Amino acid sequence: MKKVAIVMGSASDKPVAMDAVNTLAQYGVQAIVRVLSAHRTPQEARDFTLSLEGEGVGAVIALAGMAAHLAGAVAANTVLPVIGVPVASGGLGGLDALLSTVQMPSGIPVATVAVGGAKNAAILAVQVLAVSDEKLRQKLLDQRAAMRAAVLKADQDINEALKAQEA
Ligand code: RP5
């Protein structure tokens, strides 16, 4: 099975990044996790990106806050799919990171999830791998079925509770 690379711009992004690490683990997907900065370690970030295909990586998750150029810098150096996670850091609540991550020039896309959306980034990465992995695809379908059952149960519970109040 292909791996997923997770790269964060600073150790301060770790609490958000762990949502992606833990979600990938739930799907049994192996992760390569690194702290590398587009600004503070540009050479290492580039070297890491160039190594990914040789490491059997099928998708990359890049997390950064503020002037969040990491996902774009990774995308500039690979044709692997890059998923960007804007991190809320500094005084602007993550809007700065969202715009820095999502507003890529034509030709170099970054699939950007919500501010702090590391769990969805991991699920999207699993979906990328699942295109050519039937077992992963089935796990995704099972998870969708579980979500559906949970919502229908909540729907039933609230209506039963309201009926009991009326009685
Ligand atoms: C970004 O700046 C990092 O991704 C982090 O979200 C933010 C702040 O970094 P630190 O100053 O906490 O290292 O590059």
Tab-separated table of C-alpha atoms and ligand atoms in Angstrom:
chain	number	residue	atom	x	y	z
A	1	MET	CA	0.000	0.000	0.000
A	2	LYS	CA	1.179	3.531	-0.734
A	3	LYS	CA	2.089	5.778	2.212
A	4	VAL	CA	0.963	9.319	3.038
A	5	ALA	CA	3.463	12.045	3.916
A	6	ILE	CA	2.475	14.606	6.539
A	7	VAL	CA	4.632	17.710	6.757
A	8	MET	CA	4.026	20.593	9.150
A	9	GLY	CA	5.692	23.990	9.096
A	10	SER	CA	6.436	24.141	12.816
A	11	ALA	CA	6.263	21.954	15.906
A	12	SER	CA	3.502	24.345	17.008
A	13	ASP	CA	1.307	22.761	14.287
A	14	LYS	CA	1.591	19.334	15.937
A	15	PRO	CA	-1.786	19.328	17.773
A	16	VAL	CA	-3.577	19.809	14.428
A	17	ALA	CA	-1.257	17.447	12.561
A	18	MET	CA	-2.000	14.668	15.043
A	19	ASP	CA	-5.602	14.561	13.815
A	20	ALA	CA	-4.226	13.515	10.421
A	21	VAL	CA	-1.737	11.059	11.948
A	22	ASN	CA	-4.458	9.405	14.058
A	23	THR	CA	-6.978	9.262	11.214
A	24	LEU	CA	-4.489	7.601	8.865
A	25	ALA	CA	-3.711	5.070	11.611
A	26	GLN	CA	-7.418	4.236	11.855
A	27	TYR	CA	-7.356	3.281	8.175
A	28	GLY	CA	-4.103	1.335	8.538
A	29	VAL	CA	-2.232	3.753	6.273
A	30	GLN	CA	1.462	4.265	7.037
A	31	ALA	CA	2.525	7.898	7.479
A	32	ILE	CA	5.846	9.667	7.108
A	33	VAL	CA	5.714	12.663	9.484
A	34	ARG	CA	8.113	15.602	9.255
A	35	VAL	CA	8.505	19.162	10.588
A	36	LEU	CA	9.916	21.281	7.756
A	37	SER	CA	9.371	24.919	6.929
A	38	ALA	CA	9.049	26.596	3.527
A	39	HIS	CA	10.742	29.649	5.067
A	40	ARG	CA	13.102	28.344	7.777
A	41	THR	CA	14.277	25.136	6.040
A	42	PRO	CA	13.543	25.676	2.332
A	43	GLN	CA	16.306	23.347	1.120
A	44	GLU	CA	15.251	20.476	3.385
A	45	ALA	CA	11.598	20.953	2.444
A	46	ARG	CA	12.545	20.689	-1.235
A	47	ASP	CA	14.786	17.642	-0.694
A	48	PHE	CA	12.021	15.939	1.274
A	49	THR	CA	9.497	16.634	-1.469
A	50	LEU	CA	11.802	15.255	-4.158
A	51	SER	CA	12.275	12.038	-2.138
A	52	LEU	CA	8.565	11.249	-1.797
A	53	GLU	CA	7.934	9.195	-4.940
A	54	GLY	CA	10.967	7.037	-4.149
A	55	GLU	CA	9.565	6.440	-0.657
A	56	GLY	CA	6.310	5.019	-2.034
A	57	VAL	CA	4.205	8.014	-1.058
A	58	GLY	CA	0.867	8.433	-2.858
A	59	ALA	CA	-0.350	11.716	-1.370
A	60	VAL	CA	1.034	14.560	0.743
A	61	ILE	CA	-0.630	16.526	3.536
A	62	ALA	CA	1.029	19.882	4.287
A	63	LEU	CA	0.001	21.950	7.309
A	64	ALA	CA	1.047	25.512	8.035
A	65	GLY	CA	-0.204	28.715	9.587
A	66	MET	CA	0.181	32.452	8.998
A	67	ALA	CA	1.882	33.041	5.578
A	68	ALA	CA	1.238	29.366	4.852
A	69	HIS	CA	3.423	28.672	1.829
A	70	LEU	CA	4.443	25.125	2.706
A	71	ALA	CA	1.751	23.260	0.764
A	72	GLY	CA	2.399	25.430	-2.295
A	73	ALA	CA	6.153	24.974	-2.016
A	74	VAL	CA	5.688	21.196	-1.835
A	75	ALA	CA	3.275	21.245	-4.777
A	76	ALA	CA	5.825	23.216	-6.805
A	77	ASN	CA	8.240	20.279	-6.581
A	78	THR	CA	6.029	17.218	-7.095
A	79	VAL	CA	3.138	15.963	-9.207
A	80	LEU	CA	1.831	13.915	-6.271
A	81	PRO	CA	-1.515	15.221	-5.015
A	82	VAL	CA	-0.921	17.798	-2.253
A	83	ILE	CA	-3.585	18.479	0.366
A	84	GLY	CA	-3.154	21.726	2.270
A	85	VAL	CA	-4.346	22.260	5.836
A	86	PRO	CA	-4.447	25.904	6.953
A	87	VAL	CA	-3.642	26.188	10.662
A	88	ALA	CA	-5.032	28.957	12.892
A	89	SER	CA	-1.916	30.669	14.262
A	90	GLY	CA	-1.281	34.315	15.075
A	91	GLY	CA	-4.018	36.914	15.281
A	92	LEU	CA	-6.150	36.290	12.190
A	93	GLY	CA	-7.872	33.032	13.148
A	94	GLY	CA	-6.484	31.072	10.216
A	95	LEU	CA	-7.965	33.218	7.434
A	96	ASP	CA	-4.412	34.258	6.499
A	97	ALA	CA	-3.341	30.608	6.237
A	98	LEU	CA	-6.496	29.633	4.341
A	99	LEU	CA	-5.929	32.232	1.650
A	100	SER	CA	-2.176	31.547	1.478
A	101	THR	CA	-2.860	27.840	0.984
A	102	VAL	CA	-5.848	27.901	-1.356
A	103	GLN	CA	-4.891	30.725	-3.736
A	104	MET	CA	-2.472	28.778	-5.897
A	105	PRO	CA	-1.462	29.867	-9.380
A	106	SER	CA	-3.022	27.964	-12.267
A	107	GLY	CA	-1.172	24.721	-12.986
A	108	ILE	CA	0.076	24.020	-9.450
A	109	PRO	CA	-2.974	22.950	-7.426
A	110	VAL	CA	-3.231	22.440	-3.675
A	111	ALA	CA	-6.432	20.691	-2.560
A	112	THR	CA	-7.221	22.841	0.455
A	113	VAL	CA	-9.405	21.714	3.348
A	114	ALA	CA	-10.928	23.829	6.132
A	115	VAL	CA	-8.864	25.695	8.721
A	116	GLY	CA	-7.745	22.974	11.112
A	117	GLY	CA	-9.261	20.310	8.841
A	118	ALA	CA	-6.526	17.728	9.297
A	119	LYS	CA	-8.960	14.852	9.776
A	120	ASN	CA	-10.631	15.566	6.442
A	121	ALA	CA	-7.195	15.957	4.847
A	122	ALA	CA	-6.344	12.438	5.982
A	123	ILE	CA	-9.651	11.049	4.734
A	124	LEU	CA	-9.095	12.742	1.374
A	125	ALA	CA	-5.602	11.236	1.228
A	126	VAL	CA	-7.113	7.808	1.946
A	127	GLN	CA	-9.612	8.414	-0.871
A	128	VAL	CA	-6.696	9.156	-3.218
A	129	LEU	CA	-5.019	5.858	-2.296
A	130	ALA	CA	-8.346	3.997	-2.447
A	131	VAL	CA	-8.671	4.678	-6.182
A	132	SER	CA	-6.275	1.748	-6.669
A	133	ASP	CA	-6.802	-0.122	-3.376
A	134	GLU	CA	-10.037	-2.071	-2.956
A	135	LYS	CA	-9.520	-2.778	0.777
A	136	LEU	CA	-9.149	0.915	1.542
A	137	ARG	CA	-12.188	1.679	-0.601
A	138	GLN	CA	-14.237	-0.796	1.449
A	139	LYS	CA	-13.036	0.815	4.707
A	140	LEU	CA	-14.209	4.190	3.437
A	141	LEU	CA	-17.610	2.740	2.515
A	142	ASP	CA	-17.900	1.087	5.948
A	143	GLN	CA	-17.127	4.422	7.606
A	144	ARG	CA	-19.789	6.173	5.527
A	145	ALA	CA	-22.310	3.488	6.580
A	146	ALA	CA	-21.365	4.013	10.243
A	147	MET	CA	-21.838	7.782	9.926
A	148	ARG	CA	-25.230	7.273	8.308
A	149	ALA	CA	-26.318	4.914	11.088
A	150	ALA	CA	-25.164	7.418	13.751
A	151	VAL	CA	-27.170	10.279	12.219
A	152	LEU	CA	-30.293	8.142	11.799
A	153	LYS	CA	-29.963	7.000	15.428
A	154	ALA	CA	-29.655	10.631	16.595
A	155	ASP	CA	-32.710	11.519	14.515
A	156	GLN	CA	-34.698	8.694	16.092
A	157	ASP	CA	-33.499	9.515	19.627
A	158	ILE	CA	-34.426	13.211	19.465
A	159	ASN	CA	-37.881	12.447	18.144
A	160	GLU	CA	-38.511	9.787	20.779
A	161	ALA	CA	-37.376	12.222	23.491
A	162	LEU	CA	-39.677	14.974	22.176
A	163	LYS	CA	-42.640	12.587	22.020
A	164	ALA	CA	-41.941	11.471	25.601
A	165	GLN	CA	-41.931	15.156	26.717
A	166	GLU	CA	-45.298	15.729	25.052
A	167	ALA	CA	-46.875	12.675	26.670
B	1	RP5	C1	4.060	28.757	10.255
B	1	RP5	O1	4.018	29.757	11.194
B	1	RP5	C2	3.911	27.471	11.016
B	1	RP5	O2	3.288	26.524	10.207
B	1	RP5	C3	3.075	27.828	12.207
B	1	RP5	O3	1.695	27.553	12.019
B	1	RP5	C4	3.254	29.346	12.306
B	1	RP5	C5	3.961	29.767	13.574
B	1	RP5	O4	5.161	29.052	13.697
B	1	RP5	P1	5.988	29.152	15.038
B	1	RP5	O5	6.434	30.574	15.146
B	1	RP5	O6	5.059	28.743	16.154
B	1	RP5	O7	7.120	28.171	14.871
B	1	RP5	O8	5.249	28.767	9.537
